[in-house]
PDB file of C-alpha atoms in Angstrom:
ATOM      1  CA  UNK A  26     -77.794 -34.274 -49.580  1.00 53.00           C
ATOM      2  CA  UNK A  27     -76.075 -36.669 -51.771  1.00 58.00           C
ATOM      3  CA  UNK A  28     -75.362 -34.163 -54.759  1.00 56.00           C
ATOM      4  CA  UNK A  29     -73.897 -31.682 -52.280  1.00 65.00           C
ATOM      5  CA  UNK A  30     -71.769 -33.945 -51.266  1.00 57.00           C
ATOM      6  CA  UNK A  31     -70.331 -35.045 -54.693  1.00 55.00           C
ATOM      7  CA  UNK A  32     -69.554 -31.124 -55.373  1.00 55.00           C
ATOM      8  CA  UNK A  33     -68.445 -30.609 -52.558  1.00 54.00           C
ATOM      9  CA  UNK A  34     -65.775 -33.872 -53.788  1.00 51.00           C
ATOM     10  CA  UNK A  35     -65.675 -32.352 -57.108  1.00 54.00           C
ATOM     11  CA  UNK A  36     -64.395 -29.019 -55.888  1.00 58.00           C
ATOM     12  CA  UNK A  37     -62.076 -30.210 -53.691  1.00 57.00           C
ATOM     13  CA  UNK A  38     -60.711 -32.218 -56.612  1.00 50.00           C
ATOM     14  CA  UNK A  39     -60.198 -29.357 -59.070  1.00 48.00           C
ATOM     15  CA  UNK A  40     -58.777 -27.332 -56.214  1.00 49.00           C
ATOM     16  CA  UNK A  41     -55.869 -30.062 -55.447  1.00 48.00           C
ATOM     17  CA  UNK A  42     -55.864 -30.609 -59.301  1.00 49.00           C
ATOM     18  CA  UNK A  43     -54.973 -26.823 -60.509  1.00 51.00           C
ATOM     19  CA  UNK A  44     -53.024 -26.422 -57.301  1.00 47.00           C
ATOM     20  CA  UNK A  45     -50.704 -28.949 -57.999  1.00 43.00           C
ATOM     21  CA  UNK A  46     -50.035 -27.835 -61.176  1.00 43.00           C
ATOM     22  CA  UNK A  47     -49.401 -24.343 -60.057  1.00 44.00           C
ATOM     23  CA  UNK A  48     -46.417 -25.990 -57.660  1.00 47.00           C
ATOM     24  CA  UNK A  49     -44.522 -27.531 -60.420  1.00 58.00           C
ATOM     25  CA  UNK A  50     -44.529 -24.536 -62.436  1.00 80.00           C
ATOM     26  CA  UNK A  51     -40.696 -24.109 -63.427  1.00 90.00           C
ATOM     27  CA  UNK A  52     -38.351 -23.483 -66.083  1.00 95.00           C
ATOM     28  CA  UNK A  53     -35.739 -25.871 -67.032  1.00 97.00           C
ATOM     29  CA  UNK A  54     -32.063 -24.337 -68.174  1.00 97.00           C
ATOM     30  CA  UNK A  55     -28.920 -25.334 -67.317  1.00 98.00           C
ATOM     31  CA  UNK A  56     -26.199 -24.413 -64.471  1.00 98.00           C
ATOM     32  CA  UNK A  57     -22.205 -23.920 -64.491  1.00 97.00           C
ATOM     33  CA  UNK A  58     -20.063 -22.074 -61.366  1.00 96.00           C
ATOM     34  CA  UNK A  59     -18.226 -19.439 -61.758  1.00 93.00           C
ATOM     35  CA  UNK A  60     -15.139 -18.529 -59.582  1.00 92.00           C
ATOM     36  CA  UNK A  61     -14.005 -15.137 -57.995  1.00 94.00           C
ATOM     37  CA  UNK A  62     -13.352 -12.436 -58.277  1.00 94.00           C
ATOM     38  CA  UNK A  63     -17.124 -11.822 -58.311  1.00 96.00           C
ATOM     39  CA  UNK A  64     -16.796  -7.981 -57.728  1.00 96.00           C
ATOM     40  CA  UNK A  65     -17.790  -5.625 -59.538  1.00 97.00           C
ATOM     41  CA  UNK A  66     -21.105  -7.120 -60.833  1.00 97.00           C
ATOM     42  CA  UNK A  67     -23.182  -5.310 -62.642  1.00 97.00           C
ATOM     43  CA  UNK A  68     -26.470  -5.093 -60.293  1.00 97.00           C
ATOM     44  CA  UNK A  69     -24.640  -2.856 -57.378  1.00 96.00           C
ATOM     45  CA  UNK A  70     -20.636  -2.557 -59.231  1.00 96.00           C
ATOM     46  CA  UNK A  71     -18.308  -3.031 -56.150  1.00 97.00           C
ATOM     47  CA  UNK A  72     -20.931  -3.024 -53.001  1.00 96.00           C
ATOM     48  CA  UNK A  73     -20.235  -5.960 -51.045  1.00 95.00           C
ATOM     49  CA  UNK A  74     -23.901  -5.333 -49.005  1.00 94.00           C
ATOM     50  CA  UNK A  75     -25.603  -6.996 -52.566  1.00 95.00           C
ATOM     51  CA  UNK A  76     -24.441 -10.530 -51.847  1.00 97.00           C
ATOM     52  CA  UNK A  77     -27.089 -12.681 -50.061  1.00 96.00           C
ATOM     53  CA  UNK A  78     -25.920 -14.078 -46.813  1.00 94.00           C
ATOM     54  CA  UNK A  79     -25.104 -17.770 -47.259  1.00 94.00           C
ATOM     55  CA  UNK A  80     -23.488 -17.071 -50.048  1.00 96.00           C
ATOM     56  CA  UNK A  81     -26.245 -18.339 -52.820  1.00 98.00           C
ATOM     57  CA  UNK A  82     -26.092 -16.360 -55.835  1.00 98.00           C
ATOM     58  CA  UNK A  83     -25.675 -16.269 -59.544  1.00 98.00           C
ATOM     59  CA  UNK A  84     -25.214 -14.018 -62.385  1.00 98.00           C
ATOM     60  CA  UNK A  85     -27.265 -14.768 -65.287  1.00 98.00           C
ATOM     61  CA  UNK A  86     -27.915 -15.481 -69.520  1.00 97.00           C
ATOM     62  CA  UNK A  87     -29.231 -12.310 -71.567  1.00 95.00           C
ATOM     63  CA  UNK A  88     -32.424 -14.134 -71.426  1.00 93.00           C
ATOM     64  CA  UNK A  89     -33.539 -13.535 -67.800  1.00 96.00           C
ATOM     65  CA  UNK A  90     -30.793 -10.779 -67.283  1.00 97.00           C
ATOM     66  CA  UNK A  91     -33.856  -8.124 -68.692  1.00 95.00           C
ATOM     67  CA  UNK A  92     -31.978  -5.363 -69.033  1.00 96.00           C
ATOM     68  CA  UNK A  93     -31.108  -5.344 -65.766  1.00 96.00           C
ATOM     69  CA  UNK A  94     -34.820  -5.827 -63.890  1.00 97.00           C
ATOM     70  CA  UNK A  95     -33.692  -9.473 -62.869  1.00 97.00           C
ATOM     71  CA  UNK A  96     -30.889  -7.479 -60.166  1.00 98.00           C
ATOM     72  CA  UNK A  97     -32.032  -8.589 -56.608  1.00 97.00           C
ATOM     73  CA  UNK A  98     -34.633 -11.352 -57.849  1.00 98.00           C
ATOM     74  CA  UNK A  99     -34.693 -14.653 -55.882  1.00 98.00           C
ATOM     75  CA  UNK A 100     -34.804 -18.266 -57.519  1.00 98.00           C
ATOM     76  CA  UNK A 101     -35.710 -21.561 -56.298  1.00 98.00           C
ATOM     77  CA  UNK A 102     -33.681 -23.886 -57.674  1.00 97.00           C
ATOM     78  CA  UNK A 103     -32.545 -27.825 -57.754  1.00 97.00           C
ATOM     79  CA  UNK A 104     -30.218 -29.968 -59.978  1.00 97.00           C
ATOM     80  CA  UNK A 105     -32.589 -32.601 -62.215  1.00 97.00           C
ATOM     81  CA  UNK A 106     -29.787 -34.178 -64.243  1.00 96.00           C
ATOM     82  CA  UNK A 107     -25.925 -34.102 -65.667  1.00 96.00           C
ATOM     83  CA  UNK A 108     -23.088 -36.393 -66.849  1.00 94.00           C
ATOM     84  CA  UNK A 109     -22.243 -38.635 -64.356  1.00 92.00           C
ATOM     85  CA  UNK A 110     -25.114 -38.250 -61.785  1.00 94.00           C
ATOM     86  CA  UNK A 111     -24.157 -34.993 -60.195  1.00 97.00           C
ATOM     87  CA  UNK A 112     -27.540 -34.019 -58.353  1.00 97.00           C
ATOM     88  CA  UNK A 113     -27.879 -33.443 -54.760  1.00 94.00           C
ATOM     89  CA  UNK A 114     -31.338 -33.540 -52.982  1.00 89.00           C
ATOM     90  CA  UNK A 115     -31.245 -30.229 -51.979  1.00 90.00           C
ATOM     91  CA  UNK A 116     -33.565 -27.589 -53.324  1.00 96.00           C
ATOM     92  CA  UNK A 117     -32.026 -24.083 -52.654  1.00 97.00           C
ATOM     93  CA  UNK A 118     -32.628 -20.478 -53.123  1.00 98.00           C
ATOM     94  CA  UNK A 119     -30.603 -17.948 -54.662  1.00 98.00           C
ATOM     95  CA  UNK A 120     -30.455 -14.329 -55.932  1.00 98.00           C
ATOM     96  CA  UNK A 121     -28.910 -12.580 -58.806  1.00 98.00           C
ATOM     97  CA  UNK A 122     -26.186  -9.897 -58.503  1.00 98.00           C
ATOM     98  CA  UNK A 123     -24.927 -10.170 -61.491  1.00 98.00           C
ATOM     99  CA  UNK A 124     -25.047 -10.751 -66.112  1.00 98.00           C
ATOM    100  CA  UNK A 125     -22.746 -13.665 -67.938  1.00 96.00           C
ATOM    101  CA  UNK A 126     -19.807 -11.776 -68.996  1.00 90.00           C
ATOM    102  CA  UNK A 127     -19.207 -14.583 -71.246  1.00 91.00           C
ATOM    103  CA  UNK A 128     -19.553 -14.692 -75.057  1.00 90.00           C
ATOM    104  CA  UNK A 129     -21.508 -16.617 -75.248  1.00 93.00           C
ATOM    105  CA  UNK A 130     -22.626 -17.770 -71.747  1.00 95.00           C
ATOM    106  CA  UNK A 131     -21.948 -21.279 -71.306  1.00 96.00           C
ATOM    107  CA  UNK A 132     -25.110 -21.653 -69.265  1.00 97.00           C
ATOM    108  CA  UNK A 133     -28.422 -20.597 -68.285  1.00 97.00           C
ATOM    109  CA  UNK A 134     -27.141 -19.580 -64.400  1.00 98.00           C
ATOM    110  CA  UNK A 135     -23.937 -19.611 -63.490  1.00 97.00           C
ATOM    111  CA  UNK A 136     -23.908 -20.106 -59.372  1.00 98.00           C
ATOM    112  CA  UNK A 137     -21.640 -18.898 -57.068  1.00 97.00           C
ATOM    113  CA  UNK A 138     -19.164 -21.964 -56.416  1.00 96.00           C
ATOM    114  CA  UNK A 139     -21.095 -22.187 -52.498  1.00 97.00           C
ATOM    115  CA  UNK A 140     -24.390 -22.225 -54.029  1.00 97.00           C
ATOM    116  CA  UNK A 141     -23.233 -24.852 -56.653  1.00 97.00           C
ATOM    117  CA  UNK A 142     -21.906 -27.212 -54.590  1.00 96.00           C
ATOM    118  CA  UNK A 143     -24.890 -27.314 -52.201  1.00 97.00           C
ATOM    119  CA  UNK A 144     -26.858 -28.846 -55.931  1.00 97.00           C
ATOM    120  CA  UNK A 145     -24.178 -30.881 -57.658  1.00 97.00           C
ATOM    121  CA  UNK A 146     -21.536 -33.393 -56.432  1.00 96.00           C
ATOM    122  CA  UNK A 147     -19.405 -32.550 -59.602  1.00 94.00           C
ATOM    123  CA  UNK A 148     -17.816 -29.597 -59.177  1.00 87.00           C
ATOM    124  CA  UNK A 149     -17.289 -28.588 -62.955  1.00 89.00           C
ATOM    125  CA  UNK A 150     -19.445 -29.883 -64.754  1.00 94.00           C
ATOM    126  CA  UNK A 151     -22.675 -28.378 -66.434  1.00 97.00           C
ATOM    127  CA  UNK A 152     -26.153 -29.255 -64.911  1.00 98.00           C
ATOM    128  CA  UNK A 153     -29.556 -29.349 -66.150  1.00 98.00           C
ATOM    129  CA  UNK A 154     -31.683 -27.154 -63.134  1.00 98.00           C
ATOM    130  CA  UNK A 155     -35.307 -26.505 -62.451  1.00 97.00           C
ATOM    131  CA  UNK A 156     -35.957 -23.052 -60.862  1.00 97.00           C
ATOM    132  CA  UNK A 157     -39.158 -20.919 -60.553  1.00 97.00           C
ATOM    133  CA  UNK A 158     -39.277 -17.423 -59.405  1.00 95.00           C
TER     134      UNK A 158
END
């Protein structure tokens, strides 16, 4: 009776152990906004349907961009650190429409101005974010 119960313990512990560390699974980059216009994109060119309502989206770095696959994928995201303390609490979600147009991209994501503001209390400034598929 007394060994089942220590596996028993045992299991539970390597379940909450390797489940844990399946929930903090994220990649670190960093953030900037971007203003309008944000049409055309190049996920869906000029179709206004491919925004996300709420307004949370971002275009992306040639690193996740992958060749265009990353169109339509959702991120979780939050702010973990900038210049002059710029995170909000907030953890939000948000999908890409769109790839940097900038040479070179000044930032991992670049968020819809909405969807930055809801993360950062600076509103230019670049941020260090956390975000997971």
């Amino acid at each position: 009776m007394r060994f089942s119960f220590f596996f028993a313990l045992m299991i539970i512990v390597v379940w909450l152990w390797f489940g844990t560390i399946a929930l903090v699974a994220a990649d670190i980059g960093t953030a900037t906004s971007y203003d309008p216009p944000y049409l055309p994109t190049r996920c869906k060119g000029y179709n206004e349907d491919q925004f996300p309502p709420g307004g949370y989206f971002i275009a992306v770095s040639e690193g996740i961009w992958d060749n265009g696959a990353a169109c339509g994928r959702k991120y979780r995201m939050r702010c973990i650190s900038g210049l002059k303390r710029p995170c909000k609490d907030p953890t939000i979600v948000v999908q890409v429409v769109d790839l940097c147009t900038l040479n070179p991209c000044p930032s991992t994501l670049l968020l819809s101005n909405k969807a930055f503001n809801a993360i950062s209390k600076v509103p230019i400034t670049k941020i260090n974010v956390e975000f997971a598929q």
